[in-house]
PDB file of C-alpha atoms and ligand atoms in Angstrom:
ATOM      1  CA  MET A 181       0.406   0.007   0.039  1.00 81.00           C
ATOM      2  CA  LYS A 182       0.857   3.029  -1.714  1.00 94.00           C
ATOM      3  CA  THR A 183       1.001   6.720  -0.163  1.00 97.00           C
ATOM      4  CA  LEU A 184      -0.760   8.973  -2.638  1.00 98.00           C
ATOM      5  CA  MET A 185      -1.237  12.154  -0.125  1.00 98.00           C
ATOM      6  CA  GLU A 186       0.320  12.530   3.853  1.00 98.00           C
ATOM      7  CA  LEU A 187      -0.766  16.157   5.838  1.00 98.00           C
ATOM      8  CA  GLU A 188       0.740  16.980   8.382  1.00 98.00           C
ATOM      9  CA  ASN A 189      -0.214  19.117  11.177  1.00 98.00           C
ATOM     10  CA  ILE A 190      -2.381  21.419   8.701  1.00 98.00           C
ATOM     11  CA  ASN A 191      -3.992  23.970  10.245  1.00 98.00           C
ATOM     12  CA  LYS A 192      -6.368  26.609   8.892  1.00 98.00           C
ATOM     13  CA  VAL A 193      -7.395  29.170  10.312  1.00 98.00           C
ATOM     14  CA  TYR A 194     -10.060  32.011   9.144  1.00 97.00           C
ATOM     15  CA  GLY A 195      -9.988  35.143  11.681  1.00 96.00           C
ATOM     16  CA  ASN A 196     -10.557  34.238  14.435  1.00 95.00           C
ATOM     17  CA  VAL A 197     -12.108  30.255  13.793  1.00 96.00           C
ATOM     18  CA  THR A 198      -9.555  27.542  12.998  1.00 97.00           C
ATOM     19  CA  ALA A 199     -11.403  25.714  11.167  1.00 98.00           C
ATOM     20  CA  LEU A 200      -8.953  23.203  11.581  1.00 98.00           C
ATOM     21  CA  ASN A 201      -6.344  22.318  14.032  1.00 98.00           C
ATOM     22  CA  LEU A 202      -3.434  19.837  13.787  1.00 97.00           C
ATOM     23  CA  ILE A 203      -4.719  17.809  10.703  1.00 98.00           C
ATOM     24  CA  ASN A 204      -2.663  14.616  10.800  1.00 98.00           C
ATOM     25  CA  LEU A 205      -4.047  11.846   7.941  1.00 98.00           C
ATOM     26  CA  ASP A 206      -2.389   9.849   5.038  1.00 98.00           C
ATOM     27  CA  ILE A 207      -4.351   9.133   2.389  1.00 98.00           C
ATOM     28  CA  VAL A 208      -3.537   5.634   0.402  1.00 97.00           C
ATOM     29  CA  GLU A 209      -3.104   4.506  -3.430  1.00 97.00           C
ATOM     30  CA  GLY A 210      -6.677   3.174  -4.409  1.00 97.00           C
ATOM     31  CA  GLU A 211      -8.433   3.513  -1.326  1.00 97.00           C
ATOM     32  CA  VAL A 212     -11.716   5.611  -0.989  1.00 97.00           C
ATOM     33  CA  PHE A 213     -11.551   7.613   1.750  1.00 97.00           C
ATOM     34  CA  SER A 214     -14.353   9.652   3.565  1.00 96.00           C
ATOM     35  CA  LEU A 215     -14.494  12.639   6.036  1.00 97.00           C
ATOM     36  CA  LEU A 216     -17.519  12.251   8.239  1.00 95.00           C
ATOM     37  CA  GLY A 217     -18.137  15.153  10.119  1.00 95.00           C
ATOM     38  CA  PRO A 218     -21.459  17.517  10.986  1.00 95.00           C
ATOM     39  CA  ASN A 219     -21.862  21.050   9.383  1.00 95.00           C
ATOM     40  CA  GLY A 220     -19.023  23.279  10.209  1.00 96.00           C
ATOM     41  CA  SER A 221     -16.490  20.441  11.081  1.00 97.00           C
ATOM     42  CA  GLY A 222     -13.816  21.563   8.229  1.00 98.00           C
ATOM     43  CA  LYS A 223     -14.713  18.410   5.828  1.00 98.00           C
ATOM     44  CA  THR A 224     -15.070  21.294   2.807  1.00 98.00           C
ATOM     45  CA  THR A 225     -12.098  22.905   4.200  1.00 98.00           C
ATOM     46  CA  LEU A 226      -9.679  20.119   4.115  1.00 98.00           C
ATOM     47  CA  LEU A 227     -10.885  18.564   0.356  1.00 98.00           C
ATOM     48  CA  ARG A 228     -10.041  22.487  -0.311  1.00 98.00           C
ATOM     49  CA  ILE A 229      -6.390  21.914   0.704  1.00 98.00           C
ATOM     50  CA  MET A 230      -6.336  18.673  -0.599  1.00 98.00           C
ATOM     51  CA  ALA A 231      -7.364  20.199  -4.142  1.00 97.00           C
ATOM     52  CA  CYS A 232      -4.492  22.659  -2.922  1.00 97.00           C
ATOM     53  CA  ILE A 233      -6.680  25.438  -3.674  1.00 95.00           C
ATOM     54  CA  GLU A 234      -6.691  26.531  -0.774  1.00 95.00           C
ATOM     55  CA  LYS A 235      -3.359  26.498   1.631  1.00 96.00           C
ATOM     56  CA  PRO A 236      -3.303  26.162   4.724  1.00 97.00           C
ATOM     57  CA  THR A 237      -1.912  28.799   7.475  1.00 98.00           C
ATOM     58  CA  SER A 238       0.616  26.043   8.778  1.00 98.00           C
ATOM     59  CA  GLY A 239       2.005  22.530   8.667  1.00 98.00           C
ATOM     60  CA  GLU A 240       2.676  20.663   5.569  1.00 97.00           C
ATOM     61  CA  MET A 241       1.106  18.514   2.704  1.00 98.00           C
ATOM     62  CA  ARG A 242       2.804  15.990   0.417  1.00 98.00           C
ATOM     63  CA  PHE A 243       2.166  14.468  -2.902  1.00 98.00           C
ATOM     64  CA  LYS A 244       3.380  11.201  -3.783  1.00 97.00           C
ATOM     65  CA  GLY A 245       6.303  11.664  -0.961  1.00 96.00           C
ATOM     66  CA  VAL A 246       6.748  15.499  -2.619  1.00 97.00           C
ATOM     67  CA  LYS A 247       5.858  18.374  -0.657  1.00 98.00           C
ATOM     68  CA  VAL A 248       3.587  20.519  -2.532  1.00 97.00           C
ATOM     69  CA  ASP A 249       4.698  24.073  -2.855  1.00 96.00           C
ATOM     70  CA  GLU A 250       5.036  27.063  -4.303  1.00 95.00           C
ATOM     71  CA  GLY A 251       7.087  25.804  -7.001  1.00 96.00           C
ATOM     72  CA  ASN A 252       4.778  22.697  -7.561  1.00 96.00           C
ATOM     73  CA  ILE A 253       1.844  23.545  -6.410  1.00 96.00           C
ATOM     74  CA  ASN A 254       0.204  23.834 -10.400  1.00 94.00           C
ATOM     75  CA  ASP A 255       1.525  20.815 -11.232  1.00 94.00           C
ATOM     76  CA  VAL A 256      -0.317  18.941  -7.945  1.00 96.00           C
ATOM     77  CA  ARG A 257      -3.099  20.510  -8.545  1.00 94.00           C
ATOM     78  CA  LEU A 258      -3.896  18.702 -12.584  1.00 93.00           C
ATOM     79  CA  LYS A 259      -3.323  15.700 -10.261  1.00 95.00           C
ATOM     80  CA  THR A 260      -6.247  16.066  -8.030  1.00 96.00           C
ATOM     81  CA  THR A 261     -10.366  17.024  -9.040  1.00 96.00           C
ATOM     82  CA  MET A 262     -12.565  18.349  -6.836  1.00 96.00           C
ATOM     83  CA  VAL A 263     -16.335  18.198  -7.371  1.00 95.00           C
ATOM     84  CA  PHE A 264     -17.885  20.949  -5.287  1.00 93.00           C
ATOM     85  CA  GLN A 265     -20.967  20.332  -2.859  1.00 90.00           C
ATOM     86  CA  LYS A 266     -23.166  22.844  -5.190  1.00 84.00           C
ATOM     87  CA  THR A 267     -22.699  21.755  -8.235  1.00 78.00           C
ATOM     88  CA  ALA A 268     -21.577  24.462 -11.028  1.00 84.00           C
ATOM     89  CA  LEU A 269     -22.300  23.592 -14.537  1.00 95.00           C
ATOM     90  CA  PHE A 270     -21.422  26.197 -17.417  1.00 95.00           C
ATOM     91  CA  ASN A 271     -24.469  27.361 -19.094  1.00 96.00           C
ATOM     92  CA  THR A 272     -23.837  25.395 -22.149  1.00 97.00           C
ATOM     93  CA  SER A 273     -24.709  21.810 -23.717  1.00 98.00           C
ATOM     94  CA  VAL A 274     -23.617  18.962 -21.558  1.00 98.00           C
ATOM     95  CA  TYR A 275     -21.039  17.682 -23.450  1.00 98.00           C
ATOM     96  CA  LYS A 276     -19.688  20.932 -23.939  1.00 98.00           C
ATOM     97  CA  ASN A 277     -19.181  20.895 -19.887  1.00 97.00           C
ATOM     98  CA  ILE A 278     -17.447  17.957 -19.725  1.00 97.00           C
ATOM     99  CA  ALA A 279     -15.418  19.020 -22.910  1.00 97.00           C
ATOM    100  CA  TYR A 280     -13.786  22.514 -21.901  1.00 95.00           C
ATOM    101  CA  GLY A 281     -11.586  20.799 -19.103  1.00 93.00           C
ATOM    102  CA  LEU A 282     -10.648  18.445 -21.366  1.00 96.00           C
ATOM    103  CA  GLN A 283      -9.478  21.210 -23.939  1.00 96.00           C
ATOM    104  CA  LEU A 284      -7.426  23.078 -21.583  1.00 92.00           C
ATOM    105  CA  ARG A 285      -5.329  19.960 -20.992  1.00 91.00           C
ATOM    106  CA  GLY A 286      -4.980  19.815 -24.577  1.00 94.00           C
ATOM    107  CA  TYR A 287      -6.322  17.132 -25.861  1.00 96.00           C
ATOM    108  CA  SER A 288      -7.283  16.465 -29.368  1.00 97.00           C
ATOM    109  CA  LYS A 289     -11.277  16.429 -30.693  1.00 97.00           C
ATOM    110  CA  ARG A 290     -11.366  13.066 -31.200  1.00 97.00           C
ATOM    111  CA  GLU A 291     -10.060  11.881 -27.871  1.00 97.00           C
ATOM    112  CA  ILE A 292     -12.553  14.773 -25.710  1.00 97.00           C
ATOM    113  CA  ASP A 293     -15.060  13.067 -28.162  1.00 97.00           C
ATOM    114  CA  GLU A 294     -14.400   9.626 -27.585  1.00 97.00           C
ATOM    115  CA  LYS A 295     -13.629  10.199 -23.365  1.00 97.00           C
ATOM    116  CA  ALA A 296     -16.569  12.122 -23.107  1.00 97.00           C
ATOM    117  CA  LYS A 297     -19.086   9.570 -24.433  1.00 97.00           C
ATOM    118  CA  GLU A 298     -17.575   7.605 -22.916  1.00 96.00           C
ATOM    119  CA  VAL A 299     -17.988   9.202 -19.007  1.00 97.00           C
ATOM    120  CA  MET A 300     -21.335  10.223 -20.240  1.00 98.00           C
ATOM    121  CA  LYS A 301     -22.554   6.215 -20.210  1.00 97.00           C
ATOM    122  CA  THR A 302     -20.765   5.774 -17.420  1.00 96.00           C
ATOM    123  CA  VAL A 303     -22.562   7.915 -15.300  1.00 97.00           C
ATOM    124  CA  ARG A 304     -26.044   7.163 -17.589  1.00 97.00           C
ATOM    125  CA  LEU A 305     -26.747  10.139 -19.559  1.00 97.00           C
ATOM    126  CA  GLU A 306     -25.570   8.945 -22.792  1.00 96.00           C
ATOM    127  CA  GLY A 307     -27.123  10.748 -25.871  1.00 95.00           C
ATOM    128  CA  TYR A 308     -27.257  13.781 -23.046  1.00 97.00           C
ATOM    129  CA  GLY A 309     -24.422  15.514 -25.601  1.00 97.00           C
ATOM    130  CA  LYS A 310     -26.683  18.246 -26.855  1.00 98.00           C
ATOM    131  CA  ARG A 311     -29.150  19.073 -23.799  1.00 98.00           C
ATOM    132  CA  PRO A 312     -28.938  22.306 -21.459  1.00 98.00           C
ATOM    133  CA  ALA A 313     -27.095  21.151 -19.007  1.00 97.00           C
ATOM    134  CA  LYS A 314     -28.696  24.236 -16.966  1.00 96.00           C
ATOM    135  CA  LYS A 315     -31.937  22.764 -18.154  1.00 96.00           C
ATOM    136  CA  LEU A 316     -31.349  19.183 -16.816  1.00 96.00           C
ATOM    137  CA  SER A 317     -32.526  17.965 -13.117  1.00 94.00           C
ATOM    138  CA  GLY A 318     -30.574  18.922  -9.892  1.00 92.00           C
ATOM    139  CA  GLY A 319     -29.309  14.876  -9.306  1.00 94.00           C
ATOM    140  CA  GLU A 320     -28.926  14.670 -13.484  1.00 96.00           C
ATOM    141  CA  GLN A 321     -26.766  17.553 -12.891  1.00 96.00           C
ATOM    142  CA  GLN A 322     -24.847  15.964 -10.231  1.00 95.00           C
ATOM    143  CA  ARG A 323     -23.579  13.363 -12.571  1.00 96.00           C
ATOM    144  CA  VAL A 324     -22.378  15.947 -15.297  1.00 97.00           C
ATOM    145  CA  ALA A 325     -20.430  16.697 -13.017  1.00 96.00           C
ATOM    146  CA  LEU A 326     -19.511  13.864 -11.723  1.00 97.00           C
ATOM    147  CA  ALA A 327     -18.945  13.196 -15.367  1.00 97.00           C
ATOM    148  CA  ARG A 328     -16.912  16.281 -16.060  1.00 96.00           C
ATOM    149  CA  ALA A 329     -14.309  14.759 -12.968  1.00 97.00           C
ATOM    150  CA  LEU A 330     -14.311  11.094 -13.938  1.00 97.00           C
ATOM    151  CA  ALA A 331     -13.287  12.714 -17.443  1.00 97.00           C
ATOM    152  CA  LEU A 332     -10.315  14.073 -16.175  1.00 96.00           C
ATOM    153  CA  ASP A 333      -9.235  10.276 -14.523  1.00 94.00           C
ATOM    154  CA  THR A 334      -6.386  12.159 -11.568  1.00 96.00           C
ATOM    155  CA  ASP A 335      -5.108  10.269  -9.644  1.00 96.00           C
ATOM    156  CA  VAL A 336      -7.770  11.398  -6.987  1.00 97.00           C
ATOM    157  CA  LEU A 337     -10.921  12.546  -7.302  1.00 98.00           C
ATOM    158  CA  LEU A 338     -12.394  14.659  -4.300  1.00 98.00           C
ATOM    159  CA  LEU A 339     -15.937  14.912  -3.784  1.00 97.00           C
ATOM    160  CA  ASP A 340     -17.912  17.255  -1.230  1.00 97.00           C
ATOM    161  CA  GLU A 341     -20.808  16.004  -0.245  1.00 96.00           C
ATOM    162  CA  PRO A 342     -21.844  14.802  -3.794  1.00 94.00           C
ATOM    163  CA  THR A 343     -24.816  12.952  -2.458  1.00 91.00           C
ATOM    164  CA  ALA A 344     -26.230  15.951  -0.397  1.00 90.00           C
ATOM    165  CA  ASN A 345     -29.924  17.061  -1.756  1.00 86.00           C
ATOM    166  CA  ILE A 346     -30.497  14.941  -4.495  1.00 90.00           C
ATOM    167  CA  ASP A 347     -33.308  12.143  -4.325  1.00 93.00           C
ATOM    168  CA  PRO A 348     -32.434   8.678  -3.969  1.00 92.00           C
ATOM    169  CA  LYS A 349     -32.495   7.359  -7.570  1.00 94.00           C
ATOM    170  CA  ASN A 350     -30.259   9.699  -7.898  1.00 94.00           C
ATOM    171  CA  ILE A 351     -28.356   8.489  -4.938  1.00 93.00           C
ATOM    172  CA  SER A 352     -27.808   5.589  -5.642  1.00 93.00           C
ATOM    173  CA  ILE A 353     -26.871   6.097  -9.279  1.00 94.00           C
ATOM    174  CA  ILE A 354     -23.608   8.225  -7.903  1.00 95.00           C
ATOM    175  CA  GLU A 355     -22.310   5.618  -4.973  1.00 94.00           C
ATOM    176  CA  GLU A 356     -22.376   2.933  -7.665  1.00 95.00           C
ATOM    177  CA  VAL A 357     -20.272   5.009 -10.474  1.00 96.00           C
ATOM    178  CA  LEU A 358     -17.844   5.847  -7.835  1.00 96.00           C
ATOM    179  CA  SER A 359     -17.285   1.935  -6.193  1.00 95.00           C
ATOM    180  CA  ARG A 360     -17.172   1.123 -10.192  1.00 94.00           C
ATOM    181  CA  PHE A 361     -14.993   3.841 -11.008  1.00 94.00           C
ATOM    182  CA  ASN A 362     -12.551   3.028  -7.749  1.00 95.00           C
ATOM    183  CA  LYS A 363     -12.367  -0.332  -8.675  1.00 94.00           C
ATOM    184  CA  GLU A 364     -11.562  -0.026 -12.608  1.00 94.00           C
ATOM    185  CA  ARG A 365      -9.373   2.516 -12.467  1.00 93.00           C
ATOM    186  CA  LYS A 366      -7.728   2.500  -8.709  1.00 94.00           C
ATOM    187  CA  THR A 367      -8.864   6.017  -8.920  1.00 96.00           C
ATOM    188  CA  THR A 368      -8.330   7.177  -5.415  1.00 98.00           C
ATOM    189  CA  MET A 369     -11.306   9.390  -3.375  1.00 98.00           C
ATOM    190  CA  VAL A 370     -11.801  11.051  -0.543  1.00 98.00           C
ATOM    191  CA  ILE A 371     -15.298  12.007   0.253  1.00 97.00           C
ATOM    192  CA  ALA A 372     -17.067  14.529   2.342  1.00 97.00           C
ATOM    193  CA  THR A 373     -20.358  13.090   3.785  1.00 94.00           C
ATOM    194  CA  HIS A 374     -22.551  13.828   7.191  1.00 89.00           C
ATOM    195  CA  ASN A 375     -24.588  10.788   5.755  1.00 85.00           C
ATOM    196  CA  MET A 376     -22.901   7.769   7.516  1.00 83.00           C
ATOM    197  CA  PHE A 377     -24.827   5.371   5.855  1.00 80.00           C
ATOM    198  CA  GLN A 378     -22.609   6.957   2.927  1.00 78.00           C
ATOM    199  CA  ALA A 379     -19.717   5.580   4.378  1.00 77.00           C
ATOM    200  CA  GLU A 380     -20.353   2.385   5.351  1.00 83.00           C
ATOM    201  CA  THR A 381     -20.915   1.580   1.536  1.00 83.00           C
ATOM    202  CA  LEU A 382     -18.877   3.484  -0.122  1.00 88.00           C
ATOM    203  CA  THR A 383     -15.506   3.254   2.102  1.00 93.00           C
ATOM    204  CA  ASN A 384     -12.675   1.991   3.414  1.00 94.00           C
ATOM    205  CA  ARG A 385     -11.860   4.139   6.247  1.00 96.00           C
ATOM    206  CA  VAL A 386     -13.392   6.418   7.921  1.00 96.00           C
ATOM    207  CA  ALA A 387     -12.280  10.142   9.409  1.00 96.00           C
ATOM    208  CA  LEU A 388     -14.328  11.196  12.106  1.00 96.00           C
ATOM    209  CA  LEU A 389     -13.794  15.064  11.975  1.00 97.00           C
ATOM    210  CA  LEU A 390     -15.173  17.564  14.789  1.00 97.00           C
ATOM    211  CA  GLY A 391     -14.736  21.128  15.205  1.00 97.00           C
ATOM    212  CA  GLY A 392     -11.575  21.019  12.533  1.00 98.00           C
ATOM    213  CA  LYS A 393      -9.662  17.627  14.438  1.00 98.00           C
ATOM    214  CA  ILE A 394      -9.446  14.214  13.803  1.00 97.00           C
ATOM    215  CA  ALA A 395     -11.458  12.038  16.647  1.00 96.00           C
ATOM    216  CA  GLN A 396     -11.639   9.212  15.415  1.00 96.00           C
ATOM    217  CA  ILE A 397     -10.053   7.475  12.389  1.00 96.00           C
ATOM    218  CA  GLY A 398     -10.962   3.180  10.650  1.00 95.00           C
ATOM    219  CA  ALA A 399     -12.869   0.748   9.331  1.00 94.00           C
ATOM    220  CA  PRO A 400     -16.787   2.249   8.704  1.00 92.00           C
ATOM    221  CA  GLN A 401     -18.217  -0.943  10.936  1.00 89.00           C
ATOM    222  CA  GLU A 402     -15.260   0.598  13.654  1.00 88.00           C
ATOM    223  CA  ILE A 403     -16.411   4.052  13.284  1.00 85.00           C
ATOM    224  CA  LEU A 404     -20.669   3.389  13.344  1.00 77.00           C
ATOM    225  CA  ARG A 405     -20.846   1.548  16.316  1.00 74.00           C
TER     226      ARG A 405
HETATM  227  P1  ADP B 619     -18.073  21.374   6.145  1.00 51.46           P
HETATM  228  O1  ADP B 619     -18.310  21.241   4.695  1.00 51.46           O
HETATM  229  O2  ADP B 619     -17.929  20.783   7.779  1.00 51.46           O
HETATM  230  O3  ADP B 619     -19.184  22.277   7.082  1.00 51.46           O
HETATM  231  P2  ADP B 619     -16.190  23.726   6.177  1.00 51.46           P
HETATM  232  O4  ADP B 619     -14.913  23.546   6.118  1.00 51.46           O
HETATM  233  O5  ADP B 619     -17.099  24.644   5.341  1.00 51.46           O
HETATM  234  O6  ADP B 619     -16.710  23.145   6.711  1.00 51.46           O
HETATM  235  O7  ADP B 619     -16.330  25.093   7.326  1.00 51.46           O
HETATM  236  C1  ADP B 619     -15.439  24.770   8.798  1.00 51.46           C
HETATM  237  C2  ADP B 619     -15.258  26.212   9.438  1.00 51.46           C
HETATM  238  O8  ADP B 619     -14.423  27.032   8.730  1.00 51.46           O
HETATM  239  C3  ADP B 619     -16.453  27.563   9.760  1.00 51.46           C
HETATM  240  O9  ADP B 619     -17.097  27.569  11.176  1.00 51.46           O
HETATM  241  C4  ADP B 619     -17.324  27.883   8.550  1.00 51.46           C
HETATM  242  O10 ADP B 619     -17.601  28.989   9.106  1.00 51.46           O
HETATM  243  C5  ADP B 619     -15.119  28.196   8.609  1.00 51.46           C
HETATM  244  N1  ADP B 619     -15.122  28.728   7.458  1.00 51.46           N
HETATM  245  C6  ADP B 619     -15.133  27.775   5.869  1.00 51.46           C
HETATM  246  N2  ADP B 619     -14.394  29.092   4.944  1.00 51.46           N
HETATM  247  C7  ADP B 619     -14.227  30.062   5.830  1.00 51.46           C
HETATM  248  C8  ADP B 619     -14.399  31.513   4.968  1.00 51.46           C
HETATM  249  N3  ADP B 619     -13.303  30.850   2.994  1.00 51.46           N
HETATM  250  N4  ADP B 619     -14.075  32.682   5.664  1.00 51.46           N
HETATM  251  C9  ADP B 619     -14.513  32.203   7.158  1.00 51.46           C
HETATM  252  N5  ADP B 619     -14.624  31.014   7.042  1.00 51.46           N
HETATM  253  C10 ADP B 619     -14.875  29.642   7.551  1.00 51.46           C
HETATM  254 MG1   MG B 620     -18.805  21.647   3.225  1.00 51.46          MG
END
């Protein structure tokens, strides 16, 4: 088992709010890891730091053993993809939403076509390419956001409450897609959730986050007991 990301003594302070308090955490290559905690416990902040969108106030993060710093943070950022809790799709077709990130990464038109088709199938939105993304249901939009992230095929996928506020049918599709993608591609996943049930069904390890601190960490059965 190889370690993909190591977080050492990570603190994040906003004014007089300590969002994260001495987080020490290793994420192992290929695992599905859940951050379980109530609102305000620091889940989103921690994911944003892992995604290199936000910098910790203090502490160190290593990616594949290399310390993340000013010199390499842009490279590390490209190896991660974050799916935000509030889906922000572009006001254009499903296809273009998925294609955009691939264009930025320099894929050819043919490659983009292939990948877009493949991920639309993965999230069960085959044939939806031309539909205006913003006109889809909430659950379908969340699946487009997921397809867009899966298409990039990065080392790690960071998902912020991917099934909050959507209906049971879409929840089960998303859970199944994540589980299958993890098995097929060995993509490492870190999933923030306040849903204990999701933490149990989908994941290998769970950290219970309370008030910006890791209260417990272990197999889902141990934590949920
Ligand atoms: P969660 O995702 O578990 O709900 P967050 O990471 O969003 O928790 O927030 C953790 C704490 O940090 C909360 O108290 C929140 O109000 C605070 N916080 C998060 N982002 C900011 C910010 N940009 N400015 C000020 N406070 C913030
Ligand atoms: Mg959050």
